[in-house]
Amino acid sequence: MSLYISPVETAGAPAHHEYSLVGIRYSTVDDVGVGHTGGPYSDSLSTLARLHIIPNSTTKLALNATFRASLRQAITGGGTTGSFGVPAEPDPQHSPPDIATLDAYALERWETILHYMVSSGTGQHPTKPSQEVLFLLQRSGLMTRVHGGVLQITSSGFQFLLHDPHAQLWELLLQFLHMAEERQMDLVEVLSFLLMLSTMELGREYSTENLSPTQSAMLADLRNYGLVWQHSVR
């Protein structure tokens, strides 16, 4: 079994192919203003020093030796941790999906959620998202059950629809993290897995072997939002 990272986009909003997990954005060197004193640059250096990622130096930047060694190992695929995912072996029986296919898949999954929300209470019968997605929408206060147990969008849900796709995704992911604790998932493992997914390359095939029960459960949830695409689900 293997998975692919796919972008999420809504109608009229372009997909950000340069990012592995949509909604997680990376600052460039220019963003922190290297070469300038004070402001975001100094604040960033102070934060990195407190985290022991760089030594407290005012003359040059240097990564902490332990962090540097671990980062090199992760980037080059060394060791057994699979920090950045483990690429899957090519399968001659299955052609990998192209970027356009992943885009269409992610768009269909995301718009199914949004269309269900906006159509609730109108008498229409749109395609239902998975039960896990419906529970999350209700738990987050975006939808509520009314007479007969029917789900209907709330005022918060309407405000949610006005947000850009990245803000929508972050809101659901934050609620997902709250629910993960209630499901007795290890929050550190959940966050680590999300960060690992964020480093994966869009459209590249990764192995799902040796995933923990928590990670396997998360994959099922992330498929529902169109964040990952799996070749086969057993």
mmCIF file of C-alpha atoms in Angstrom:
data_model
loop_
_atom_site.group_PDB
_atom_site.id
_atom_site.type_symbol
_atom_site.label_atom_id
_atom_site.label_comp_id
_atom_site.label_asym_id
_atom_site.label_seq_id
_atom_site.Cartn_x
_atom_site.Cartn_y
_atom_site.Cartn_z
ATOM 1 C CA MET A 1 0.000 0.000 0.000
ATOM 2 C CA SER A 2 1.255 3.478 -0.745
ATOM 3 C CA LEU A 3 0.126 7.068 -0.426
ATOM 4 C CA TYR A 4 0.549 10.307 -2.315
ATOM 5 C CA ILE A 5 0.376 13.823 -0.940
ATOM 6 C CA SER A 6 -2.320 15.852 -2.682
ATOM 7 C CA PRO A 7 -3.177 19.570 -2.513
ATOM 8 C CA VAL A 8 -6.516 20.974 -1.405
ATOM 9 C CA GLU A 9 -8.075 23.778 -3.387
ATOM 10 C CA THR A 10 -11.530 25.224 -3.878
ATOM 11 C CA ALA A 11 -13.137 26.769 -6.908
ATOM 12 C CA GLY A 12 -11.325 29.959 -7.835
ATOM 13 C CA ALA A 13 -8.399 29.265 -5.516
ATOM 14 C CA PRO A 14 -5.125 27.985 -7.003
ATOM 15 C CA ALA A 15 -3.379 24.964 -5.554
ATOM 16 C CA HIS A 16 -0.002 25.639 -3.966
ATOM 17 C CA HIS A 17 2.130 22.904 -5.469
ATOM 18 C CA GLU A 18 5.242 24.109 -3.734
ATOM 19 C CA TYR A 19 3.876 22.971 -0.394
ATOM 20 C CA SER A 20 3.410 19.343 0.561
ATOM 21 C CA LEU A 21 0.592 19.748 3.061
ATOM 22 C CA VAL A 22 -1.689 22.586 2.042
ATOM 23 C CA GLY A 23 -1.931 25.287 4.676
ATOM 24 C CA ILE A 24 1.580 24.782 6.036
ATOM 25 C CA ARG A 25 3.635 27.611 4.632
ATOM 26 C CA TYR A 26 7.376 28.075 4.844
ATOM 27 C CA SER A 27 9.131 31.430 5.255
ATOM 28 C CA THR A 28 11.976 32.253 2.899
ATOM 29 C CA VAL A 29 15.189 33.978 3.919
ATOM 30 C CA ASP A 30 13.804 37.250 2.616
ATOM 31 C CA ASP A 31 10.770 36.920 4.882
ATOM 32 C CA VAL A 32 12.869 37.293 8.023
ATOM 33 C CA GLY A 33 15.011 40.064 6.624
ATOM 34 C CA VAL A 34 18.516 38.616 6.814
ATOM 35 C CA GLY A 35 21.053 41.414 7.043
ATOM 36 C CA HIS A 36 18.813 43.722 9.016
ATOM 37 C CA THR A 37 19.090 44.357 12.725
ATOM 38 C CA GLY A 38 16.079 44.123 14.969
ATOM 39 C CA GLY A 39 12.573 43.155 13.955
ATOM 40 C CA PRO A 40 11.574 39.694 12.696
ATOM 41 C CA TYR A 41 15.175 38.657 12.001
ATOM 42 C CA SER A 42 16.383 39.176 15.569
ATOM 43 C CA ASP A 43 13.191 37.666 16.965
ATOM 44 C CA SER A 44 13.680 34.578 14.798
ATOM 45 C CA LEU A 45 17.287 34.178 15.948
ATOM 46 C CA SER A 46 16.245 34.506 19.581
ATOM 47 C CA THR A 47 13.586 31.837 19.134
ATOM 48 C CA LEU A 48 16.012 29.442 17.419
ATOM 49 C CA ALA A 49 18.576 29.988 20.173
ATOM 50 C CA ARG A 50 16.000 29.265 22.898
ATOM 51 C CA LEU A 51 15.126 26.018 21.110
ATOM 52 C CA HIS A 52 18.843 25.132 20.985
ATOM 53 C CA ILE A 53 18.729 24.871 17.194
ATOM 54 C CA ILE A 54 21.474 27.490 16.869
ATOM 55 C CA PRO A 55 24.024 28.566 19.466
ATOM 56 C CA ASN A 56 23.624 32.012 20.936
ATOM 57 C CA SER A 57 25.969 33.820 18.553
ATOM 58 C CA THR A 58 25.867 37.397 17.298
ATOM 59 C CA THR A 59 28.564 36.953 14.652
ATOM 60 C CA LYS A 60 27.387 34.042 12.551
ATOM 61 C CA LEU A 61 24.700 31.397 12.226
ATOM 62 C CA ALA A 62 25.583 27.798 13.038
ATOM 63 C CA LEU A 63 23.270 24.882 13.694
ATOM 64 C CA ASN A 64 23.558 23.011 16.947
ATOM 65 C CA ALA A 65 25.816 19.997 16.255
ATOM 66 C CA THR A 66 23.248 17.394 17.339
ATOM 67 C CA PHE A 67 20.444 19.074 15.405
ATOM 68 C CA ARG A 68 22.712 19.422 12.354
ATOM 69 C CA ALA A 69 23.569 15.710 12.362
ATOM 70 C CA SER A 70 19.930 14.677 12.771
ATOM 71 C CA LEU A 71 18.777 17.065 10.055
ATOM 72 C CA ARG A 72 21.404 15.756 7.631
ATOM 73 C CA GLN A 73 20.347 12.175 8.361
ATOM 74 C CA ALA A 74 16.670 13.004 7.833
ATOM 75 C CA ILE A 75 17.233 14.894 4.568
ATOM 76 C CA THR A 76 19.487 12.214 3.094
ATOM 77 C CA GLY A 77 17.193 9.399 4.194
ATOM 78 C CA GLY A 78 19.738 7.920 6.571
ATOM 79 C CA GLY A 79 18.863 5.931 9.647
ATOM 80 C CA THR A 80 15.618 4.095 10.284
ATOM 81 C CA THR A 81 13.372 6.910 11.490
ATOM 82 C CA GLY A 82 11.842 7.815 8.127
ATOM 83 C CA SER A 83 11.558 11.424 9.281
ATOM 84 C CA PHE A 84 10.637 12.657 5.811
ATOM 85 C CA GLY A 85 8.715 9.578 4.718
ATOM 86 C CA VAL A 86 9.957 6.407 3.051
ATOM 87 C CA PRO A 87 9.615 6.416 -0.760
ATOM 88 C CA ALA A 88 7.764 3.364 -2.051
ATOM 89 C CA GLU A 89 9.189 0.932 -4.558
ATOM 90 C CA PRO A 90 7.750 1.437 -8.085
ATOM 91 C CA ASP A 91 4.781 -0.839 -8.794
ATOM 92 C CA PRO A 92 4.695 -1.907 -12.455
ATOM 93 C CA GLN A 93 1.045 -2.960 -12.089
ATOM 94 C CA HIS A 94 -0.165 0.491 -11.043
ATOM 95 C CA SER A 95 0.638 3.713 -12.827
ATOM 96 C CA PRO A 96 1.208 6.593 -10.397
ATOM 97 C CA PRO A 97 -1.375 9.402 -10.546
ATOM 98 C CA ASP A 98 -0.196 12.632 -12.117
ATOM 99 C CA ILE A 99 -0.499 16.053 -10.482
ATOM 100 C CA ALA A 100 -3.708 16.845 -12.376
ATOM 101 C CA THR A 101 -5.324 13.672 -11.029
ATOM 102 C CA LEU A 102 -4.293 14.518 -7.472
ATOM 103 C CA ASP A 103 -5.611 18.061 -7.921
ATOM 104 C CA ALA A 104 -8.968 16.753 -9.127
ATOM 105 C CA TYR A 105 -9.151 14.238 -6.281
ATOM 106 C CA ALA A 106 -8.378 16.849 -3.617
ATOM 107 C CA LEU A 107 -10.819 19.335 -5.132
ATOM 108 C CA GLU A 108 -13.621 16.758 -5.262
ATOM 109 C CA ARG A 109 -13.135 15.750 -1.622
ATOM 110 C CA TRP A 110 -12.956 19.320 -0.336
ATOM 111 C CA GLU A 111 -15.876 20.627 -2.383
ATOM 112 C CA THR A 112 -17.995 17.681 -1.247
ATOM 113 C CA ILE A 113 -17.592 18.956 2.317
ATOM 114 C CA LEU A 114 -18.311 22.600 1.445
ATOM 115 C CA HIS A 115 -21.273 21.773 -0.805
ATOM 116 C CA TYR A 116 -22.821 19.575 1.863
ATOM 117 C CA MET A 117 -22.547 22.396 4.383
ATOM 118 C CA VAL A 118 -24.057 25.085 2.165
ATOM 119 C CA SER A 119 -26.851 22.782 0.939
ATOM 120 C CA SER A 120 -27.959 21.666 4.387
ATOM 121 C CA GLY A 121 -31.491 22.673 5.305
ATOM 122 C CA THR A 122 -32.410 23.519 1.700
ATOM 123 C CA GLY A 123 -34.138 20.269 0.838
ATOM 124 C CA GLN A 124 -31.350 19.258 -1.509
ATOM 125 C CA HIS A 125 -29.624 15.908 -1.220
ATOM 126 C CA PRO A 126 -25.924 16.503 -1.882
ATOM 127 C CA THR A 127 -23.276 13.805 -1.618
ATOM 128 C CA LYS A 128 -22.493 13.156 2.025
ATOM 129 C CA PRO A 129 -18.930 13.292 3.321
ATOM 130 C CA SER A 130 -17.779 10.439 5.546
ATOM 131 C CA GLN A 131 -19.248 10.009 9.005
ATOM 132 C CA GLU A 132 -15.910 11.077 10.491
ATOM 133 C CA VAL A 133 -16.069 14.384 8.603
ATOM 134 C CA LEU A 134 -19.692 14.953 9.622
ATOM 135 C CA PHE A 135 -18.815 14.337 13.260
ATOM 136 C CA LEU A 136 -15.937 16.816 13.033
ATOM 137 C CA LEU A 137 -18.173 19.467 11.443
ATOM 138 C CA GLN A 138 -20.688 19.022 14.242
ATOM 139 C CA ARG A 139 -18.071 18.939 16.973
ATOM 140 C CA SER A 140 -16.424 22.118 15.673
ATOM 141 C CA GLY A 141 -19.750 23.976 15.781
ATOM 142 C CA LEU A 142 -19.915 24.440 12.009
ATOM 143 C CA MET A 143 -23.036 22.279 11.801
ATOM 144 C CA THR A 144 -25.657 21.212 14.326
ATOM 145 C CA ARG A 145 -28.459 18.670 14.502
ATOM 146 C CA VAL A 146 -31.975 20.077 14.328
ATOM 147 C CA HIS A 147 -35.416 18.441 14.241
ATOM 148 C CA GLY A 148 -35.233 14.837 13.178
ATOM 149 C CA GLY A 149 -31.505 14.725 13.772
ATOM 150 C CA VAL A 150 -30.745 16.438 10.461
ATOM 151 C CA LEU A 151 -27.456 18.318 10.262
ATOM 152 C CA GLN A 152 -27.748 22.000 9.403
ATOM 153 C CA ILE A 153 -25.120 24.680 8.954
ATOM 154 C CA THR A 154 -24.662 27.193 11.786
ATOM 155 C CA SER A 155 -23.758 30.875 11.689
ATOM 156 C CA SER A 156 -20.169 29.847 12.423
ATOM 157 C CA GLY A 157 -20.409 27.485 9.476
ATOM 158 C CA PHE A 158 -21.405 30.315 7.147
ATOM 159 C CA GLN A 159 -18.443 32.367 8.377
ATOM 160 C CA PHE A 160 -16.229 29.328 7.782
ATOM 161 C CA LEU A 161 -17.332 29.208 4.129
ATOM 162 C CA LEU A 162 -16.124 32.797 3.651
ATOM 163 C CA HIS A 163 -12.570 31.928 4.703
ATOM 164 C CA ASP A 164 -9.847 31.056 2.217
ATOM 165 C CA PRO A 165 -9.049 27.329 1.790
ATOM 166 C CA HIS A 166 -5.937 27.425 3.975
ATOM 167 C CA ALA A 167 -7.811 29.014 6.890
ATOM 168 C CA GLN A 168 -10.600 26.454 6.493
ATOM 169 C CA LEU A 169 -8.121 23.598 6.559
ATOM 170 C CA TRP A 170 -6.302 24.909 9.612
ATOM 171 C CA GLU A 171 -9.580 25.292 11.497
ATOM 172 C CA LEU A 172 -10.502 21.674 10.841
ATOM 173 C CA LEU A 173 -6.988 20.439 11.627
ATOM 174 C CA LEU A 174 -6.995 22.250 14.973
ATOM 175 C CA GLN A 175 -10.319 20.655 15.852
ATOM 176 C CA PHE A 176 -8.908 17.321 14.692
ATOM 177 C CA LEU A 177 -6.048 17.735 17.182
ATOM 178 C CA HIS A 178 -8.524 18.364 20.008
ATOM 179 C CA MET A 179 -10.436 15.231 19.042
ATOM 180 C CA ALA A 180 -7.217 13.214 18.810
ATOM 181 C CA GLU A 181 -6.629 13.667 22.530
ATOM 182 C CA GLU A 182 -10.160 12.498 23.283
ATOM 183 C CA ARG A 183 -9.558 9.442 21.086
ATOM 184 C CA GLN A 184 -6.575 8.711 23.354
ATOM 185 C CA MET A 185 -4.101 9.270 20.541
ATOM 186 C CA ASP A 186 -0.598 10.376 21.439
ATOM 187 C CA LEU A 187 -0.685 14.079 20.560
ATOM 188 C CA VAL A 188 3.094 14.190 20.054
ATOM 189 C CA GLU A 189 2.852 11.346 17.539
ATOM 190 C CA VAL A 190 -0.084 13.033 15.795
ATOM 191 C CA LEU A 191 1.816 16.312 15.436
ATOM 192 C CA SER A 192 4.989 14.525 14.329
ATOM 193 C CA PHE A 193 3.082 12.655 11.630
ATOM 194 C CA LEU A 194 1.466 15.846 10.340
ATOM 195 C CA LEU A 195 4.870 17.528 10.196
ATOM 196 C CA MET A 196 6.308 14.528 8.367
ATOM 197 C CA LEU A 197 3.508 14.738 5.789
ATOM 198 C CA SER A 198 4.238 18.437 5.356
ATOM 199 C CA THR A 199 7.756 17.619 4.192
ATOM 200 C CA MET A 200 6.697 15.066 1.591
ATOM 201 C CA GLU A 201 6.917 15.889 -2.087
ATOM 202 C CA LEU A 202 3.653 16.436 -3.938
ATOM 203 C CA GLY A 203 2.942 13.557 -6.315
ATOM 204 C CA ARG A 204 5.659 11.249 -4.990
ATOM 205 C CA GLU A 205 4.743 7.765 -3.808
ATOM 206 C CA TYR A 206 5.507 6.847 -0.200
ATOM 207 C CA SER A 207 5.298 3.555 1.631
ATOM 208 C CA THR A 208 2.699 3.004 4.336
ATOM 209 C CA GLU A 209 4.413 -0.059 5.770
ATOM 210 C CA ASN A 210 5.453 0.014 9.407
ATOM 211 C CA LEU A 211 3.014 2.779 10.307
ATOM 212 C CA SER A 212 1.764 2.767 13.880
ATOM 213 C CA PRO A 213 -1.969 2.272 14.633
ATOM 214 C CA THR A 214 -2.255 6.011 15.313
ATOM 215 C CA GLN A 215 -0.656 6.922 11.984
ATOM 216 C CA SER A 216 -2.850 4.445 10.089
ATOM 217 C CA ALA A 217 -5.959 5.908 11.717
ATOM 218 C CA MET A 218 -4.806 9.403 10.784
ATOM 219 C CA LEU A 219 -4.361 8.384 7.140
ATOM 220 C CA ALA A 220 -7.996 7.308 7.012
ATOM 221 C CA ASP A 221 -9.050 10.709 8.357
ATOM 222 C CA LEU A 222 -6.763 12.668 6.033
ATOM 223 C CA ARG A 223 -8.096 10.782 3.005
ATOM 224 C CA ASN A 224 -11.536 12.107 3.865
ATOM 225 C CA TYR A 225 -10.257 15.675 3.466
ATOM 226 C CA GLY A 226 -8.382 14.957 0.242
ATOM 227 C CA LEU A 227 -4.982 15.548 1.834
ATOM 228 C CA VAL A 228 -3.610 12.146 0.885
ATOM 229 C CA TRP A 229 -4.407 9.672 -1.866
ATOM 230 C CA GLN A 230 -3.810 5.960 -1.359
ATOM 231 C CA HIS A 231 -3.296 3.399 -4.093
ATOM 232 C CA SER A 232 -5.249 0.788 -2.176
ATOM 233 C CA VAL A 233 -6.953 0.638 1.180
ATOM 234 C CA ARG A 234 -7.104 -2.688 2.983
#
